[in-house]
PDB file of C-alpha atoms in Angstrom:
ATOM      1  CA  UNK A   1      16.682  12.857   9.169  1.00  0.00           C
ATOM      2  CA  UNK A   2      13.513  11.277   8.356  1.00  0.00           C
ATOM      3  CA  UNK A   3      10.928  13.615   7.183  1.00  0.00           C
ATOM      4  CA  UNK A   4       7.272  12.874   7.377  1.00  0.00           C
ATOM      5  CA  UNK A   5       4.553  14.688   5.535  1.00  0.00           C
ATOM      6  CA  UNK A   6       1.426  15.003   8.391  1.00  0.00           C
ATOM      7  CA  UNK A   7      -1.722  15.425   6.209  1.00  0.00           C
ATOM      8  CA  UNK A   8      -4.574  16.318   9.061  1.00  0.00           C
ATOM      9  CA  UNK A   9      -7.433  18.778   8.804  1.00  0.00           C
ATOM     10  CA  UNK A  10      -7.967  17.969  12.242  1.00  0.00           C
ATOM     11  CA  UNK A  11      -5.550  20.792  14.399  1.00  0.00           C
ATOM     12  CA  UNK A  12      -5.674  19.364  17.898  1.00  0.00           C
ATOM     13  CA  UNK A  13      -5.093  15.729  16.247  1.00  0.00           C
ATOM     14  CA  UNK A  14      -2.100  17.326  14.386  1.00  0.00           C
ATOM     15  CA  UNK A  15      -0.610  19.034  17.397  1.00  0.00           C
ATOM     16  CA  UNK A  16      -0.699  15.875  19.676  1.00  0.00           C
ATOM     17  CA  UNK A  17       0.940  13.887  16.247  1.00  0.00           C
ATOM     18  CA  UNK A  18       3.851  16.954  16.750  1.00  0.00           C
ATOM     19  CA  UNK A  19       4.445  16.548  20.171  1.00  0.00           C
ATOM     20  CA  UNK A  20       5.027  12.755  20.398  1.00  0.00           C
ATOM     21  CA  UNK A  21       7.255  12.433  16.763  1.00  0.00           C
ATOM     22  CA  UNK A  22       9.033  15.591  17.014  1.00  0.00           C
ATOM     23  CA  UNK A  23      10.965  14.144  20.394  1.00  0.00           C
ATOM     24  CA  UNK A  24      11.972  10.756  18.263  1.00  0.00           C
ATOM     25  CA  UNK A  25      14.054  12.773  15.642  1.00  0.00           C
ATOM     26  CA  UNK A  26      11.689  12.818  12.760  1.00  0.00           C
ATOM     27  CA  UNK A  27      11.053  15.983  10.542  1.00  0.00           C
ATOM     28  CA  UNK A  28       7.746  17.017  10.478  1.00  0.00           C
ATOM     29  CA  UNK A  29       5.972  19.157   7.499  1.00  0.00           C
ATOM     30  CA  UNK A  30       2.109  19.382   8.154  1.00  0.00           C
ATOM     31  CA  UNK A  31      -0.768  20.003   5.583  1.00  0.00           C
ATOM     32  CA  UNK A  32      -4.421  20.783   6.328  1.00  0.00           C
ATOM     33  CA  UNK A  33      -6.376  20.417   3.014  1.00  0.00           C
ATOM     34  CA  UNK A  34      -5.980  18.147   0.266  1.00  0.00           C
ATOM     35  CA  UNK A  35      -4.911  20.967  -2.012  1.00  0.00           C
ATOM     36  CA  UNK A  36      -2.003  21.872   0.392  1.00  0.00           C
ATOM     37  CA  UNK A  37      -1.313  18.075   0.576  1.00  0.00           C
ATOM     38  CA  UNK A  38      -0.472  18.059  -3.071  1.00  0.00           C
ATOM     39  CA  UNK A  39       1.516  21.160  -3.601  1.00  0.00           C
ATOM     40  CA  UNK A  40       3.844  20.259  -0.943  1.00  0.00           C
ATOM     41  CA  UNK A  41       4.438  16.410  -2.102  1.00  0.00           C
ATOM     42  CA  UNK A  42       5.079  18.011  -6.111  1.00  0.00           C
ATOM     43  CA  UNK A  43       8.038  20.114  -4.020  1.00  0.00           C
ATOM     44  CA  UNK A  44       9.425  18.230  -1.729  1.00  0.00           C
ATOM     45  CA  UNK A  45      10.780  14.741  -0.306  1.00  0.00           C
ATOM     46  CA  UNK A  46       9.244  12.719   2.052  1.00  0.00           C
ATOM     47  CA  UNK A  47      10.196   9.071   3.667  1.00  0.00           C
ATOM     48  CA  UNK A  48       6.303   8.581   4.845  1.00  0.00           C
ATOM     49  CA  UNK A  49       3.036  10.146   4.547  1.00  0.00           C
ATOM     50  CA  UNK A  50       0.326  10.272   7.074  1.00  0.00           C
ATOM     51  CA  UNK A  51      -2.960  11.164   5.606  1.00  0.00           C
ATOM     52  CA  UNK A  52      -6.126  11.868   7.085  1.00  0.00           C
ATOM     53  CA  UNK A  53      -8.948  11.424   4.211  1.00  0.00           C
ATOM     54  CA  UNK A  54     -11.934  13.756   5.023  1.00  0.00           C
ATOM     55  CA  UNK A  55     -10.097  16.684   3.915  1.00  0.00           C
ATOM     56  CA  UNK A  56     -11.010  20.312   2.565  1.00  0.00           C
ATOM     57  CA  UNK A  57     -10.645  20.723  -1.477  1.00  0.00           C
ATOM     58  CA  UNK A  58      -9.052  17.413  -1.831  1.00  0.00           C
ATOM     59  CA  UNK A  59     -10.326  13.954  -0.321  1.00  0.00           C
ATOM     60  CA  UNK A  60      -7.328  11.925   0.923  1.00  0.00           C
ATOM     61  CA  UNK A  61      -8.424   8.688  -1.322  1.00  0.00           C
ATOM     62  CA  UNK A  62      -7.617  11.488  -4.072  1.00  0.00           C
ATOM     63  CA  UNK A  63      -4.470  12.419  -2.830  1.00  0.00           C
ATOM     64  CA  UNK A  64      -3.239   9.125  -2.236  1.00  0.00           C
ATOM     65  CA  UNK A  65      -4.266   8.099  -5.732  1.00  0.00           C
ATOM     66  CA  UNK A  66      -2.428  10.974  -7.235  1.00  0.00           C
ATOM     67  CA  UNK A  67       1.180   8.854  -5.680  1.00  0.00           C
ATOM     68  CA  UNK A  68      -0.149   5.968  -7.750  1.00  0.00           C
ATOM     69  CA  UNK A  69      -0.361   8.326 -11.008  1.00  0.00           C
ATOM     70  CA  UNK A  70       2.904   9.079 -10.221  1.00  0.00           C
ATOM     71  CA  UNK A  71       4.183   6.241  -9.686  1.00  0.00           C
ATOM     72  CA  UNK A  72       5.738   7.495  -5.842  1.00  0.00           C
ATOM     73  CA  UNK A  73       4.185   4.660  -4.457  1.00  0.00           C
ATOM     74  CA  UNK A  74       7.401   3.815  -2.981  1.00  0.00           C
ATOM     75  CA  UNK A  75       6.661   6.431  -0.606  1.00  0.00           C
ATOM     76  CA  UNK A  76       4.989   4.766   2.741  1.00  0.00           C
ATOM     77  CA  UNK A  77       1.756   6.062   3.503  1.00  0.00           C
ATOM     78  CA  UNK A  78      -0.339   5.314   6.355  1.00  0.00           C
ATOM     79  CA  UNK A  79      -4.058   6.596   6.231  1.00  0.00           C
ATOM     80  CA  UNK A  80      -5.708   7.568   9.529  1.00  0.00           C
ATOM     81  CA  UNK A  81      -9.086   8.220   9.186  1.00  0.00           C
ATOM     82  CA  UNK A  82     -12.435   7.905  11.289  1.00  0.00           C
ATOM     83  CA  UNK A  83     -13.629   5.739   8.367  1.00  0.00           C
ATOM     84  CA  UNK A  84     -13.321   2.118   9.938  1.00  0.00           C
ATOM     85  CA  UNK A  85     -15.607  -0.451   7.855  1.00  0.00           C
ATOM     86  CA  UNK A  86     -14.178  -2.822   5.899  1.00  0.00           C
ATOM     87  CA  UNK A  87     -15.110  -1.011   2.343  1.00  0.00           C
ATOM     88  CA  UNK A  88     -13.281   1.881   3.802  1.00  0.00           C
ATOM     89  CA  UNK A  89     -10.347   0.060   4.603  1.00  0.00           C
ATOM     90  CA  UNK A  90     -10.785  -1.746   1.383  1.00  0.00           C
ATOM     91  CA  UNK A  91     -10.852   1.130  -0.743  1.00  0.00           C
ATOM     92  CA  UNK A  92      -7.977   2.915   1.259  1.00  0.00           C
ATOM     93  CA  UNK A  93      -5.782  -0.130   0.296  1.00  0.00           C
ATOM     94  CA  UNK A  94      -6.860   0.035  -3.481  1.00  0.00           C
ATOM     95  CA  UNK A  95      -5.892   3.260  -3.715  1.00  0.00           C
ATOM     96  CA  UNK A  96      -2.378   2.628  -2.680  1.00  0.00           C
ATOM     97  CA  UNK A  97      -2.085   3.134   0.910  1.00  0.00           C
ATOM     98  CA  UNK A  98       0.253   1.019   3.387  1.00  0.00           C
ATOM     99  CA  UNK A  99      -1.549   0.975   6.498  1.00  0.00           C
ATOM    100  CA  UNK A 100      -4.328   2.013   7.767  1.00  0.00           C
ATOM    101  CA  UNK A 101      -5.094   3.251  11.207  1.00  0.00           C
ATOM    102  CA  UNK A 102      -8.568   4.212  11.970  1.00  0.00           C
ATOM    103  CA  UNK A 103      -9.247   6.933  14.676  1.00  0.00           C
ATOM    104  CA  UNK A 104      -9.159   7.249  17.678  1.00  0.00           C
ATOM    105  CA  UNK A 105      -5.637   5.680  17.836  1.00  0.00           C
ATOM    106  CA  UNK A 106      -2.817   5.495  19.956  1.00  0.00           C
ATOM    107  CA  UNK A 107       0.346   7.926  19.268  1.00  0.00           C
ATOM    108  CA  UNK A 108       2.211   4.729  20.335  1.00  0.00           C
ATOM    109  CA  UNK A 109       0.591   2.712  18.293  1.00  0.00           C
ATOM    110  CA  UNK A 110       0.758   5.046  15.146  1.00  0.00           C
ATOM    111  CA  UNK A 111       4.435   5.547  16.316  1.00  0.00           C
ATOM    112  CA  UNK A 112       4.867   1.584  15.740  1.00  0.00           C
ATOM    113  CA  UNK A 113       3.006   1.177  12.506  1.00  0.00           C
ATOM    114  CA  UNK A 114       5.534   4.149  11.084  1.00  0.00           C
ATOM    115  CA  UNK A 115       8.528   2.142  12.528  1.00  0.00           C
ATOM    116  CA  UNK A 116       7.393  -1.096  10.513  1.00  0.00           C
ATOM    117  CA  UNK A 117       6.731   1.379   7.195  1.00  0.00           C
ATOM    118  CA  UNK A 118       9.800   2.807   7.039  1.00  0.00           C
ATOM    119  CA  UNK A 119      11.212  -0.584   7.812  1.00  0.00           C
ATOM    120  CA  UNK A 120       9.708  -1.952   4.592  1.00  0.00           C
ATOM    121  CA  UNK A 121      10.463   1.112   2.179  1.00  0.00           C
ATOM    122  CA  UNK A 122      14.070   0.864   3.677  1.00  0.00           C
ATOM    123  CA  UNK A 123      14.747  -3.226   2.156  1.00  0.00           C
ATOM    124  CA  UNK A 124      12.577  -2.398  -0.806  1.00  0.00           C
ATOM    125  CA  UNK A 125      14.578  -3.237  -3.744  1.00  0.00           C
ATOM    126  CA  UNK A 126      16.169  -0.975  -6.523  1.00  0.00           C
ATOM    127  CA  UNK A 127      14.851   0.529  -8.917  1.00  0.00           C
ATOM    128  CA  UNK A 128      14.729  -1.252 -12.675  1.00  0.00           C
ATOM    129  CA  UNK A 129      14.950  -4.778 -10.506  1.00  0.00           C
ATOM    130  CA  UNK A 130      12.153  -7.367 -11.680  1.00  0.00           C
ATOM    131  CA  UNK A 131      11.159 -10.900 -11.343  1.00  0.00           C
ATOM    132  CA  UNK A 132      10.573 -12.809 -14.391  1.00  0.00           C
ATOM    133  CA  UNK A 133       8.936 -16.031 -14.173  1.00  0.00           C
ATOM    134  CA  UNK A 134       8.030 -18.281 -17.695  1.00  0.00           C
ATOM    135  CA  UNK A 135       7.161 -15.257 -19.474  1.00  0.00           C
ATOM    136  CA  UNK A 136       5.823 -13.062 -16.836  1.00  0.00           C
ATOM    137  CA  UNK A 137       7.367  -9.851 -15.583  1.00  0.00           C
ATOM    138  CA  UNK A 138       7.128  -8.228 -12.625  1.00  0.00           C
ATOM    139  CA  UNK A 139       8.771  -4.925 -12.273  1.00  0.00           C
ATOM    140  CA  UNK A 140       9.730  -3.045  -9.106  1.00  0.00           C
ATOM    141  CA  UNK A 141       9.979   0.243  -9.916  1.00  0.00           C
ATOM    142  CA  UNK A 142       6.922   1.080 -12.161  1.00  0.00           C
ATOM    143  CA  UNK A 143       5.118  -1.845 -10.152  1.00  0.00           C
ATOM    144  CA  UNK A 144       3.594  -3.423 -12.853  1.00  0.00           C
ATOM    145  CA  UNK A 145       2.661  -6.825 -14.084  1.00  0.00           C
ATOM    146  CA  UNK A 146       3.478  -7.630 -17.788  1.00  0.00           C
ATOM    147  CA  UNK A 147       3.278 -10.798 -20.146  1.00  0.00           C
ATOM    148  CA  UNK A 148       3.144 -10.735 -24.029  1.00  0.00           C
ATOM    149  CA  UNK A 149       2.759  -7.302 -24.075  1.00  0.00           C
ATOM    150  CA  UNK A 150       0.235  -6.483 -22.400  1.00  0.00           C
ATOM    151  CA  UNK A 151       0.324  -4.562 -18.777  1.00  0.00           C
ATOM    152  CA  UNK A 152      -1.309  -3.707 -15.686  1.00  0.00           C
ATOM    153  CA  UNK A 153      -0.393  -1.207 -13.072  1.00  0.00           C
ATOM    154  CA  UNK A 154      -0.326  -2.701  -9.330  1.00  0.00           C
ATOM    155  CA  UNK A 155      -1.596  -1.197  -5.922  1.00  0.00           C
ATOM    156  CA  UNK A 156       1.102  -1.123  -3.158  1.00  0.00           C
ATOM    157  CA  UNK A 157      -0.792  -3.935  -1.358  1.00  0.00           C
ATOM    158  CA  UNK A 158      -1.031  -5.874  -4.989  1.00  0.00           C
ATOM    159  CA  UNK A 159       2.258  -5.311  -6.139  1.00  0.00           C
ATOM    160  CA  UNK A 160       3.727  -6.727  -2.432  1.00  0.00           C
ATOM    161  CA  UNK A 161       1.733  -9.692  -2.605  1.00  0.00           C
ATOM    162  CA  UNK A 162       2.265 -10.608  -6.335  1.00  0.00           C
ATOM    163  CA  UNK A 163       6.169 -10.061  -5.752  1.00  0.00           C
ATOM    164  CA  UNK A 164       6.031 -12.506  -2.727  1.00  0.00           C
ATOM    165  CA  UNK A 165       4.161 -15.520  -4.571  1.00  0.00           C
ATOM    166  CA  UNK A 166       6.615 -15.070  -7.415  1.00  0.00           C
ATOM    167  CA  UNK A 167       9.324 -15.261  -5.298  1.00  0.00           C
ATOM    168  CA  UNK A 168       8.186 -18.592  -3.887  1.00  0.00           C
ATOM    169  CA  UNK A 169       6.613 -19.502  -7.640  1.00  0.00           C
ATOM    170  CA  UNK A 170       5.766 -22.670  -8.410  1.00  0.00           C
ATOM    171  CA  UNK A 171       5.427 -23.154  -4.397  1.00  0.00           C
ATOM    172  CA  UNK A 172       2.480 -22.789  -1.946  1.00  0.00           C
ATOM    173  CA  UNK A 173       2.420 -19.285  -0.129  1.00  0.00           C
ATOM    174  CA  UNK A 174       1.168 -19.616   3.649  1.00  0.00           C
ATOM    175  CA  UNK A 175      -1.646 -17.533   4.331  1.00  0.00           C
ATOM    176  CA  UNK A 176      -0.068 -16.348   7.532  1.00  0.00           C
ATOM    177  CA  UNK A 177       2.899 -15.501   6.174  1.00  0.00           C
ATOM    178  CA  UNK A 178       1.671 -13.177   3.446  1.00  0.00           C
ATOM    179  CA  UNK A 179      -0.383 -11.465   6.573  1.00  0.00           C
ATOM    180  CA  UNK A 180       2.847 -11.015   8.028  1.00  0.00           C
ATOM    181  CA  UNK A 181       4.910  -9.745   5.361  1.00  0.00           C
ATOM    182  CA  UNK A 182       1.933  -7.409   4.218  1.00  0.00           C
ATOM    183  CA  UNK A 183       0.599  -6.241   7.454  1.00  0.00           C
ATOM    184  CA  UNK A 184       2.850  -7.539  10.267  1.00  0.00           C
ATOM    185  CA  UNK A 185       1.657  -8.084  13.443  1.00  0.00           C
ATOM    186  CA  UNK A 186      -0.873  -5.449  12.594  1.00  0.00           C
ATOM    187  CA  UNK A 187      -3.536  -7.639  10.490  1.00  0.00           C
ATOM    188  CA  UNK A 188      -6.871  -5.737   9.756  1.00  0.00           C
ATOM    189  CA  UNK A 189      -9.247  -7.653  11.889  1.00  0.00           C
ATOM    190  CA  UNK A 190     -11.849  -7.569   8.438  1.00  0.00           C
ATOM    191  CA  UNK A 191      -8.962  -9.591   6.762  1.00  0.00           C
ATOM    192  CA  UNK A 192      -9.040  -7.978   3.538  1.00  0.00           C
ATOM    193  CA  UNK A 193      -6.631 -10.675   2.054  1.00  0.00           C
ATOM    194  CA  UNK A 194      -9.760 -12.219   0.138  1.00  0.00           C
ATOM    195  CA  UNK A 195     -10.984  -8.895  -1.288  1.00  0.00           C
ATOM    196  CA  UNK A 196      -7.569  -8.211  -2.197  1.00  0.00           C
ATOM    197  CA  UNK A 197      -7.300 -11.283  -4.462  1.00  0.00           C
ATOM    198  CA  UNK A 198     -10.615 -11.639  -5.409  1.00  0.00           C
ATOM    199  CA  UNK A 199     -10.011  -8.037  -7.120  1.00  0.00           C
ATOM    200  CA  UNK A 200      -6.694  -8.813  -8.394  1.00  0.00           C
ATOM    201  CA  UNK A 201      -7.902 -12.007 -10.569  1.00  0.00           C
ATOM    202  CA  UNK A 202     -10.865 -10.015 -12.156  1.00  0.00           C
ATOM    203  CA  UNK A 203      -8.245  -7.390 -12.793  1.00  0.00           C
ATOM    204  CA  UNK A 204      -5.391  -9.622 -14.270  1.00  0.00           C
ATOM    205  CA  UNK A 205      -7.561 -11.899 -16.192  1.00  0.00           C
ATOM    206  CA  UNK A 206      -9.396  -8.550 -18.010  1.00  0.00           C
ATOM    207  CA  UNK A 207      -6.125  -6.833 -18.403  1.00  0.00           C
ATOM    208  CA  UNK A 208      -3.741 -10.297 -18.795  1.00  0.00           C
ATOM    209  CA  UNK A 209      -5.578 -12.753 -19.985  1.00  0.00           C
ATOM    210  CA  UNK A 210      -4.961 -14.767 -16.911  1.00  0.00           C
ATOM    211  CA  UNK A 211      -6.072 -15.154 -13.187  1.00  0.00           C
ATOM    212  CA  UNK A 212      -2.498 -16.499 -11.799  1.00  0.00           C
ATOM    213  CA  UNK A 213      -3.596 -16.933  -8.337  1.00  0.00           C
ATOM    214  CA  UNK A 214      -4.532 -19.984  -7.477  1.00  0.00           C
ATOM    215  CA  UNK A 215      -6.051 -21.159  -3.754  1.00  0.00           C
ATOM    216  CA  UNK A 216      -4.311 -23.822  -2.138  1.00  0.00           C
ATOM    217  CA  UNK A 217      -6.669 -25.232   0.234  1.00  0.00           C
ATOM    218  CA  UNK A 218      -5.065 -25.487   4.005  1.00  0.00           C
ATOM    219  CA  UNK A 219      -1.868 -23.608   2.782  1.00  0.00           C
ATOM    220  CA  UNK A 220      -2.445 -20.050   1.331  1.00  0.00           C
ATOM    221  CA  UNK A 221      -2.159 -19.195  -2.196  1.00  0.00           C
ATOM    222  CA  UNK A 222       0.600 -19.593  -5.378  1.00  0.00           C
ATOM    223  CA  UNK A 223       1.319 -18.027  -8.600  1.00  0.00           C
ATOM    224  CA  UNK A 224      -0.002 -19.943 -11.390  1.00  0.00           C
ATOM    225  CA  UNK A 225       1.121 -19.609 -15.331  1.00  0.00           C
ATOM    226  CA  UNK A 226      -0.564 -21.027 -18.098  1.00  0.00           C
ATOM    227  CA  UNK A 227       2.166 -21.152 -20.152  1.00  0.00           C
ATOM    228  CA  UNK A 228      -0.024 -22.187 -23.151  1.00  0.00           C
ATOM    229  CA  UNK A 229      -1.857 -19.413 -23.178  1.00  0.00           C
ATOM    230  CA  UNK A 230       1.210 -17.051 -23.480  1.00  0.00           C
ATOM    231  CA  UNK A 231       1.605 -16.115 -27.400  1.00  0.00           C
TER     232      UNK A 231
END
């Protein structure tokens, strides 16, 4: 059975979350502070978190950067928040999160977006599998970017994108189709694509030594190696 951690400060929110997933077959465990949150992740296995973020003790950007520390990632999670501008959504993506839904929402639609989640984790590849592409090294299970030695640790968001133009390296990515295979037919209407890369070149060519994604103009984006700057 599929068990789902509920993270939600908010009771009446919670209880309406209950009634509609508890009749599809998923198991439901339900936390209502960020401390909670955390002790019951540390002790126990869960296909998919929903996390509210204005939460008691612990804010919910802290709990979902605590999966990144340790490295459980892997783990879906969907943020729901009240939150809704684009630097909110922006920084709810950075810290690792899947989706996010902002409130009020639909338990349909929340109900969908946990379908296509699941979905995703469930063709996500094995552990120790990596792409390797003149030099550079992506890894799946760690999700992180090497080449001569150095390293950088990837967001979920980062580390699907990066995997995708590899996969396609030295060819042209379609913008649409990285919308789809990030977001589905759920695209943020702020299209944080840009953000997403803009931060990922200052962050590989500080940490890397190189930018390695280029803008195709028309087309989308690609994964571009200077192999003469690789020592």
């Amino acid at each position: 059975m599929t068990a789902i951690l509920v993270i939600e400060d908010d009771i009446d929110i919670s209880q309406g979350i209950a009634e509609y997933l508890s009749v599809k077959g998923y198991e439901l465990d339900f936390a209502y502070n960020g401390r909670q949150a955390l002790h019951l992740i540390e002790s126990n296995h869960y296909d998919l978190i929903l996390l509210d973020l204005n939460l008691p003790y612990v804010d919910g950007l802290d709990v979902c950067r605590s999966l990144l520390t340790e490295h459980l990632t892997a783990v879906p999670v969907i943020i729901m928040s009240a939150r809704s501008k684009e630097t909110d959504i922006l920084k709810g993506f950075d810290s690792g999160a899947w989706d996010y839904l902002a409130k009020p929402f639909s338990f349909a639609e929340l109900s969908a977006r946990i379908a296509v989640c699941l979905a995703k984790a469930a063709h996500a590849p094995q552990k120790l599998s990596v792409i390797e592409k003149a030099g550079v090294t992506l890894t799946f299970d760690d999700m992180t970017l090497s080449v001569a030695g150095h390293c950088t640790q990837l967001h979920q968001v980062s580390f699907e994108f990066v995997k995708l133009l590899m996969e396609q390296y030295p060819s042209a990515v379609k913008t649409s189709a990285i919308h789809r295979s990030l977001w589905g037919e759920e695209t943020p209407d702020s299209d944080p694509l840009r953000a997403h890369v803009y931060k990922m070149r200052k962050q590989f060519k500080s940490e890397l030594g190189q930018e390695f994604i280029t803008t195709v103009r028309g087309v989308g984006y690609k994964f571009d190696i200077d192999e003469s700057a690789i020592g």
